[in-house]
Protein backbone atom coordinates (compact mmCIF):
# COMPACT_ATOMS: atom_id res chain seq x y z
CA UNK A 1 0.00 0.00 0.00
CA UNK A 2 1.12 3.53 -0.67
CA UNK A 3 0.43 6.71 1.22
CA UNK A 4 -2.25 8.89 -0.36
CA UNK A 5 -2.48 12.47 0.87
CA UNK A 6 -5.81 14.25 1.04
CA UNK A 7 -6.48 17.38 -0.99
CA UNK A 8 -5.53 19.86 1.74
CA UNK A 9 -2.23 18.10 2.47
CA UNK A 10 -1.46 17.71 -1.23
CA UNK A 11 -2.01 21.43 -1.85
CA UNK A 12 0.11 22.30 1.20
CA UNK A 13 2.98 20.09 0.00
CA UNK A 14 2.83 21.50 -3.54
CA UNK A 15 3.01 25.05 -2.17
CA UNK A 16 5.80 24.12 0.26
CA UNK A 17 7.82 22.82 -2.70
CA UNK A 18 7.29 26.12 -4.54
CA UNK A 19 4.71 24.76 -6.95
CA UNK A 20 1.30 25.76 -8.19
CA UNK A 21 -1.55 23.47 -7.13
CA UNK A 22 -3.64 22.60 -10.19
CA UNK A 23 -6.59 20.23 -10.36
CA UNK A 24 -6.16 17.77 -13.21
CA UNK A 25 -9.10 16.13 -14.98
CA UNK A 26 -11.93 18.09 -13.31
CA UNK A 27 -14.48 16.29 -15.49
CA UNK A 28 -13.53 13.09 -13.62
CA UNK A 29 -14.44 14.36 -10.15
CA UNK A 30 -17.55 12.23 -10.12
CA UNK A 31 -19.81 15.22 -9.53
CA UNK A 32 -23.39 14.63 -10.65
CA UNK A 33 -23.63 17.91 -12.56
CA UNK A 34 -21.95 21.29 -13.16
CA UNK A 35 -23.25 22.69 -9.86
CA UNK A 36 -21.78 19.76 -7.95
CA UNK A 37 -18.50 20.14 -9.80
CA UNK A 38 -18.41 23.84 -8.94
CA UNK A 39 -19.05 23.08 -5.27
CA UNK A 40 -16.12 20.65 -5.07
CA UNK A 41 -13.77 22.97 -6.95
CA UNK A 42 -14.82 25.97 -4.82
CA UNK A 43 -13.98 23.95 -1.70
CA UNK A 44 -10.57 23.12 -3.16
CA UNK A 45 -10.05 26.83 -3.95
CA UNK A 46 -10.88 27.70 -0.31
CA UNK A 47 -8.15 25.22 0.64
CA UNK A 48 -5.49 26.78 -1.58
CA UNK A 49 -6.08 25.46 -5.09
CA UNK A 50 -4.43 27.76 -7.66
CA UNK A 51 -5.69 26.41 -10.98
CA UNK A 52 -7.57 23.76 -12.87
CA UNK A 53 -7.09 21.88 -16.10
CA UNK A 54 -9.29 23.50 -18.74
CA UNK A 55 -7.62 22.31 -21.95
CA UNK A 56 -7.49 18.55 -22.32
CA UNK A 57 -7.45 16.53 -25.53
CA UNK A 58 -10.48 14.38 -24.72
CA UNK A 59 -12.72 17.24 -23.55
CA UNK A 60 -15.63 18.04 -25.77
CA UNK A 61 -15.99 21.72 -26.71
CA UNK A 62 -18.79 21.93 -24.12
CA UNK A 63 -16.58 20.46 -21.39
CA UNK A 64 -13.77 22.88 -22.22
CA UNK A 65 -16.24 25.79 -22.09
CA UNK A 66 -17.60 24.60 -18.72
CA UNK A 67 -14.11 24.27 -17.25
CA UNK A 68 -13.13 27.70 -18.60
CA UNK A 69 -16.26 29.27 -17.07
CA UNK A 70 -15.61 27.65 -13.70
CA UNK A 71 -11.95 28.65 -13.70
CA UNK A 72 -12.86 32.24 -14.47
CA UNK A 73 -15.73 32.35 -11.93
CA UNK A 74 -13.55 30.89 -9.17
CA UNK A 75 -10.48 32.93 -10.16
CA UNK A 76 -8.39 29.85 -10.87
CA UNK A 77 -5.58 29.80 -13.39
CA UNK A 78 -6.48 27.61 -16.37
CA UNK A 79 -4.04 24.92 -17.40
CA UNK A 80 -3.78 22.30 -20.08
CA UNK A 81 -2.45 18.79 -20.30
CA UNK A 82 -1.79 16.28 -23.02
CA UNK A 83 -2.03 13.33 -20.58
CA UNK A 84 1.14 11.90 -22.12
CA UNK A 85 2.02 8.55 -20.51
CA UNK A 86 4.66 7.31 -22.91
CA UNK A 87 4.79 6.50 -26.59
CA UNK A 88 1.57 4.50 -26.79
CA UNK A 89 -0.42 6.59 -24.35
CA UNK A 90 -3.39 5.32 -22.40
CA UNK A 91 -5.42 2.44 -23.74
CA UNK A 92 -2.98 2.05 -26.64
CA UNK A 93 -4.02 5.37 -28.17
CA UNK A 94 -1.31 7.66 -29.45
CA UNK A 95 -0.94 10.72 -27.25
CA UNK A 96 1.69 13.20 -28.34
CA UNK A 97 3.59 15.16 -25.72
CA UNK A 98 2.30 18.71 -25.86
CA UNK A 99 -0.38 18.12 -28.49
CA UNK A 100 -2.54 15.43 -26.92
CA UNK A 101 -4.63 12.70 -28.46
CA UNK A 102 -4.31 12.82 -32.23
CA UNK A 103 -2.74 16.29 -32.08
CA UNK A 104 -6.06 17.77 -30.91
CA UNK A 105 -4.66 19.90 -28.08
CA UNK A 106 -3.36 23.44 -28.33
CA UNK A 107 -2.66 25.42 -25.18
CA UNK A 108 -1.75 29.07 -25.59
CA UNK A 109 1.32 30.66 -24.06
CA UNK A 110 -0.90 32.94 -21.97
CA UNK A 111 -1.87 29.87 -19.92
CA UNK A 112 1.77 29.37 -18.94
CA UNK A 113 2.10 33.07 -18.13
CA UNK A 114 -0.88 32.92 -15.75
CA UNK A 115 0.57 29.87 -13.99
CA UNK A 116 3.88 31.69 -13.60
CA UNK A 117 2.02 34.65 -12.08
CA UNK A 118 0.39 32.30 -9.57
CA UNK A 119 3.76 30.91 -8.60
CA UNK A 120 5.35 34.34 -8.25
CA UNK A 121 2.48 35.59 -6.10
CA UNK A 122 3.29 32.87 -3.55
CA UNK A 123 6.85 34.18 -3.01
Coordinates of N, CA and C in Angstrom, one line a residue:
X1 N 0.8 -1.2 0.0 CA 0.0 0.0 0.0 C 0.9 1.3 0.0
X2 N 0.4 2.3 -0.7 CA 1.1 3.5 -0.7 C 0.3 4.6 0.0
X3 N 1.0 5.6 0.5 CA 0.4 6.7 1.2 C -0.3 7.6 0.2
X4 N -1.5 8.0 0.5 CA -2.2 8.9 -0.4 C -2.6 10.1 0.5
X5 N -2.2 11.3 0.1 CA -2.5 12.5 0.9 C -3.8 13.0 0.4
X6 N -4.5 13.6 1.4 CA -5.8 14.3 1.0 C -5.6 15.5 0.3
X7 N -6.6 16.2 -0.2 CA -6.5 17.4 -1.0 C -5.8 18.5 -0.3
X8 N -6.1 18.8 1.0 CA -5.5 19.9 1.7 C -4.0 19.6 1.9
X9 N -3.6 18.4 2.3 CA -2.2 18.1 2.5 C -1.5 18.2 1.1
X10 N -2.1 17.7 0.1 CA -1.5 17.7 -1.2 C -1.2 19.2 -1.7
X11 N -2.2 20.0 -1.5 CA -2.0 21.4 -1.8 C -0.9 22.1 -1.0
X12 N -0.9 21.8 0.3 CA 0.1 22.3 1.2 C 1.5 21.9 0.8
X13 N 1.7 20.6 0.4 CA 3.0 20.1 0.0 C 3.4 20.7 -1.3
X14 N 2.5 20.9 -2.2 CA 2.8 21.5 -3.5 C 3.3 22.9 -3.3
X15 N 2.6 23.7 -2.5 CA 3.0 25.1 -2.2 C 4.3 25.1 -1.4
X16 N 4.5 24.2 -0.5 CA 5.8 24.1 0.3 C 7.0 23.9 -0.7
X17 N 6.8 23.1 -1.7 CA 7.8 22.8 -2.7 C 8.0 23.9 -3.7
X18 N 7.2 25.0 -3.6 CA 7.3 26.1 -4.5 C 6.4 26.0 -5.8
X19 N 5.5 25.0 -5.8 CA 4.7 24.8 -6.9 C 3.4 25.4 -6.9
X20 N 2.6 25.3 -8.0 CA 1.3 25.8 -8.2 C 0.4 24.6 -8.2
X21 N -0.6 24.6 -7.3 CA -1.5 23.5 -7.1 C -2.7 23.6 -8.2
X22 N -2.7 22.6 -9.1 CA -3.6 22.6 -10.2 C -4.4 21.3 -10.2
X23 N -5.7 21.4 -10.3 CA -6.6 20.2 -10.4 C -6.6 19.7 -11.8
X24 N -6.1 18.4 -11.9 CA -6.2 17.8 -13.2 C -7.5 17.0 -13.4
X25 N -7.9 16.9 -14.6 CA -9.1 16.1 -15.0 C -10.4 16.5 -14.2
X26 N -10.7 17.7 -14.1 CA -11.9 18.1 -13.3 C -13.2 17.4 -13.8
X27 N -13.3 17.0 -15.0 CA -14.5 16.3 -15.5 C -14.6 14.9 -14.9
X28 N -13.5 14.4 -14.2 CA -13.5 13.1 -13.6 C -13.7 13.1 -12.1
X29 N -14.2 14.2 -11.6 CA -14.4 14.4 -10.1 C -15.6 13.5 -9.6
X30 N -16.4 13.0 -10.5 CA -17.5 12.2 -10.1 C -18.7 13.1 -9.6
X31 N -18.7 14.4 -9.9 CA -19.8 15.2 -9.5 C -21.0 14.9 -10.4
X32 N -22.2 15.0 -9.9 CA -23.4 14.6 -10.7 C -23.7 15.6 -11.8
X33 N -23.3 16.9 -11.6 CA -23.6 17.9 -12.6 C -22.7 19.1 -12.4
X34 N -22.8 20.1 -13.2 CA -22.0 21.3 -13.2 C -22.0 22.0 -11.8
X35 N -23.2 22.1 -11.2 CA -23.3 22.7 -9.9 C -22.5 21.9 -8.8
X36 N -22.5 20.6 -8.9 CA -21.8 19.8 -8.0 C -20.3 19.9 -8.2
X37 N -19.9 20.0 -9.4 CA -18.5 20.1 -9.8 C -18.0 21.5 -9.3
X38 N -18.8 22.5 -9.4 CA -18.4 23.8 -8.9 C -18.2 23.8 -7.4
X39 N -19.1 23.1 -6.7 CA -19.1 23.1 -5.3 C -17.7 22.4 -4.8
X40 N -17.4 21.3 -5.4 CA -16.1 20.7 -5.1 C -14.9 21.5 -5.4
X41 N -14.9 22.1 -6.6 CA -13.8 23.0 -6.9 C -13.7 24.2 -6.1
X42 N -14.8 24.8 -5.7 CA -14.8 26.0 -4.8 C -14.2 25.6 -3.5
X43 N -14.6 24.4 -3.0 CA -14.0 24.0 -1.7 C -12.5 23.8 -1.8
X44 N -12.0 23.3 -2.9 CA -10.6 23.1 -3.2 C -9.9 24.5 -3.2
X45 N -10.6 25.4 -3.9 CA -10.1 26.8 -4.0 C -9.9 27.4 -2.5
X46 N -10.9 27.2 -1.7 CA -10.9 27.7 -0.3 C -9.7 27.1 0.4
X47 N -9.3 25.9 0.0 CA -8.1 25.2 0.6 C -6.8 25.4 -0.1
X48 N -6.8 26.4 -1.0 CA -5.5 26.8 -1.6 C -5.3 26.4 -3.0
X49 N -6.2 25.8 -3.7 CA -6.1 25.5 -5.1 C -5.8 26.7 -5.9
X50 N -4.8 26.6 -6.8 CA -4.4 27.8 -7.7 C -5.0 27.7 -9.1
X51 N -5.2 26.5 -9.6 CA -5.7 26.4 -11.0 C -6.4 25.1 -11.2
X52 N -6.9 25.0 -12.5 CA -7.6 23.8 -12.9 C -7.3 23.5 -14.4
X53 N -7.3 22.3 -14.7 CA -7.1 21.9 -16.1 C -8.4 22.2 -16.9
X54 N -8.2 23.1 -17.9 CA -9.3 23.5 -18.7 C -9.1 22.8 -20.1
X55 N -7.9 22.8 -20.6 CA -7.6 22.3 -21.9 C -7.1 20.9 -21.8
X56 N -7.8 20.0 -22.4 CA -7.5 18.5 -22.3 C -8.0 17.9 -23.6
X57 N -7.2 17.0 -24.2 CA -7.5 16.5 -25.5 C -8.7 15.7 -25.7
X58 N -9.2 15.2 -24.6 CA -10.5 14.4 -24.7 C -11.7 15.2 -24.3
X59 N -11.5 16.4 -23.9 CA -12.7 17.2 -23.5 C -13.5 17.6 -24.8
X60 N -14.8 17.5 -24.7 CA -15.6 18.0 -25.8 C -15.6 19.6 -25.7
X61 N -16.0 20.3 -26.8 CA -16.0 21.7 -26.7 C -16.8 22.2 -25.5
X62 N -17.9 21.5 -25.2 CA -18.8 21.9 -24.1 C -18.1 21.8 -22.8
X63 N -17.3 20.7 -22.6 CA -16.6 20.5 -21.4 C -15.5 21.5 -21.2
X64 N -14.8 21.8 -22.3 CA -13.8 22.9 -22.2 C -14.4 24.2 -21.8
X65 N -15.5 24.5 -22.4 CA -16.2 25.8 -22.1 C -16.7 25.8 -20.6
X66 N -17.2 24.7 -20.1 CA -17.6 24.6 -18.7 C -16.4 24.8 -17.8
X67 N -15.3 24.1 -18.1 CA -14.1 24.3 -17.3 C -13.6 25.7 -17.3
X68 N -13.6 26.3 -18.5 CA -13.1 27.7 -18.6 C -14.0 28.6 -17.8
X69 N -15.3 28.4 -17.8 CA -16.3 29.3 -17.1 C -16.0 29.1 -15.6
X70 N -15.8 27.9 -15.1 CA -15.6 27.7 -13.7 C -14.3 28.2 -13.2
X71 N -13.3 28.1 -14.1 CA -11.9 28.7 -13.7 C -12.0 30.2 -13.6
X72 N -12.7 30.8 -14.5 CA -12.9 32.2 -14.5 C -13.7 32.7 -13.3
X73 N -14.8 32.0 -13.0 CA -15.7 32.3 -11.9 C -15.0 32.2 -10.6
X74 N -14.2 31.2 -10.4 CA -13.5 30.9 -9.2 C -12.2 31.5 -9.1
X75 N -11.8 32.3 -10.1 CA -10.5 32.9 -10.2 C -9.3 31.9 -10.0
X76 N -9.4 30.9 -10.8 CA -8.4 29.8 -10.9 C -7.6 30.0 -12.2
X77 N -6.4 29.8 -12.2 CA -5.6 29.8 -13.4 C -5.9 28.6 -14.2
X78 N -6.2 28.8 -15.5 CA -6.5 27.6 -16.4 C -5.2 26.9 -16.7
X79 N -5.2 25.6 -16.9 CA -4.0 24.9 -17.4 C -4.5 23.9 -18.5
X80 N -3.5 23.3 -19.1 CA -3.8 22.3 -20.1 C -2.8 21.1 -19.9
X81 N -3.3 20.0 -20.4 CA -2.5 18.8 -20.3 C -2.7 17.8 -21.4
X82 N -1.7 17.2 -21.9 CA -1.8 16.3 -23.0 C -2.1 14.9 -22.5
X83 N -1.9 14.6 -21.2 CA -2.0 13.3 -20.6 C -1.1 12.3 -21.2
X84 N 0.1 12.8 -21.5 CA 1.1 11.9 -22.1 C 1.6 10.9 -21.1
X85 N 1.6 9.6 -21.4 CA 2.0 8.6 -20.5 C 3.0 7.6 -21.2
X86 N 3.7 8.1 -22.2 CA 4.7 7.3 -22.9 C 4.2 7.2 -24.4
X87 N 5.0 6.5 -25.2 CA 4.8 6.5 -26.6 C 3.4 6.0 -27.0
X88 N 2.9 5.0 -26.4 CA 1.6 4.5 -26.8 C 0.4 5.2 -26.1
X89 N 0.7 5.9 -25.0 CA -0.4 6.6 -24.4 C -1.3 5.6 -23.6
X90 N -2.4 6.1 -23.1 CA -3.4 5.3 -22.4 C -4.2 4.5 -23.4
X91 N -4.6 3.3 -23.0 CA -5.4 2.4 -23.7 C -4.9 2.2 -25.1
X92 N -3.6 2.3 -25.3 CA -3.0 2.0 -26.6 C -3.2 3.2 -27.7
X93 N -3.8 4.2 -27.3 CA -4.0 5.4 -28.2 C -2.8 6.3 -28.2
X94 N -2.5 6.8 -29.3 CA -1.3 7.7 -29.5 C -1.6 9.1 -28.9
X95 N -0.8 9.4 -27.9 CA -0.9 10.7 -27.3 C 0.4 11.4 -27.4
X96 N 0.4 12.5 -28.1 CA 1.7 13.2 -28.3 C 2.0 14.2 -27.2
X97 N 3.2 14.2 -26.7 CA 3.6 15.2 -25.7 C 3.4 16.6 -26.2
X98 N 2.6 17.3 -25.5 CA 2.3 18.7 -25.9 C 1.2 18.9 -26.8
X99 N 0.7 17.9 -27.6 CA -0.4 18.1 -28.5 C -1.5 17.1 -28.3
X100 N -1.4 16.3 -27.3 CA -2.5 15.4 -26.9 C -2.9 14.3 -27.9
X101 N -4.1 13.8 -27.7 CA -4.6 12.7 -28.5 C -4.9 13.1 -29.9
X102 N -4.1 12.5 -30.8 CA -4.3 12.8 -32.2 C -4.0 14.3 -32.6
X103 N -3.1 14.9 -31.8 CA -2.7 16.3 -32.1 C -3.9 17.3 -31.9
X104 N -4.9 16.9 -31.1 CA -6.1 17.8 -30.9 C -5.9 18.9 -29.9
X105 N -4.8 18.9 -29.2 CA -4.7 19.9 -28.1 C -3.7 21.1 -28.4
X106 N -4.2 22.2 -28.1 CA -3.4 23.4 -28.3 C -3.6 24.3 -27.1
X107 N -2.6 24.6 -26.4 CA -2.7 25.4 -25.2 C -1.8 26.7 -25.4
X108 N -2.4 27.8 -25.3 CA -1.7 29.1 -25.6 C -0.7 29.4 -24.5
X109 N 0.2 30.2 -24.9 CA 1.3 30.7 -24.1 C 0.8 31.5 -22.9
X110 N -0.3 32.1 -23.1 CA -0.9 32.9 -22.0 C -1.3 32.1 -20.8
X111 N -1.6 30.8 -21.0 CA -1.9 29.9 -19.9 C -0.6 29.7 -19.0
X112 N 0.5 29.5 -19.7 CA 1.8 29.4 -18.9 C 2.1 30.7 -18.2
X113 N 1.8 31.8 -18.8 CA 2.1 33.1 -18.1 C 1.3 33.2 -16.9
X114 N 0.0 32.8 -16.9 CA -0.9 32.9 -15.7 C -0.4 32.0 -14.6
X115 N 0.0 30.8 -15.0 CA 0.6 29.9 -14.0 C 1.8 30.4 -13.3
X116 N 2.7 31.1 -14.1 CA 3.9 31.7 -13.6 C 3.5 32.8 -12.6
X117 N 2.5 33.6 -13.0 CA 2.0 34.6 -12.1 C 1.5 34.1 -10.7
X118 N 0.8 33.0 -10.8 CA 0.4 32.3 -9.6 C 1.6 31.9 -8.7
X119 N 2.6 31.3 -9.3 CA 3.8 30.9 -8.6 C 4.5 32.1 -8.0
X120 N 4.6 33.2 -8.8 CA 5.3 34.3 -8.3 C 4.6 35.0 -7.1
X121 N 3.3 35.0 -7.1 CA 2.5 35.6 -6.1 C 2.6 34.9 -4.8
X122 N 3.1 33.6 -4.8 CA 3.3 32.9 -3.6 C 4.6 33.2 -2.9
X123 N 5.5 33.9 -3.6 CA 6.8 34.2 -3.0 C 7.0 35.6 -2.6

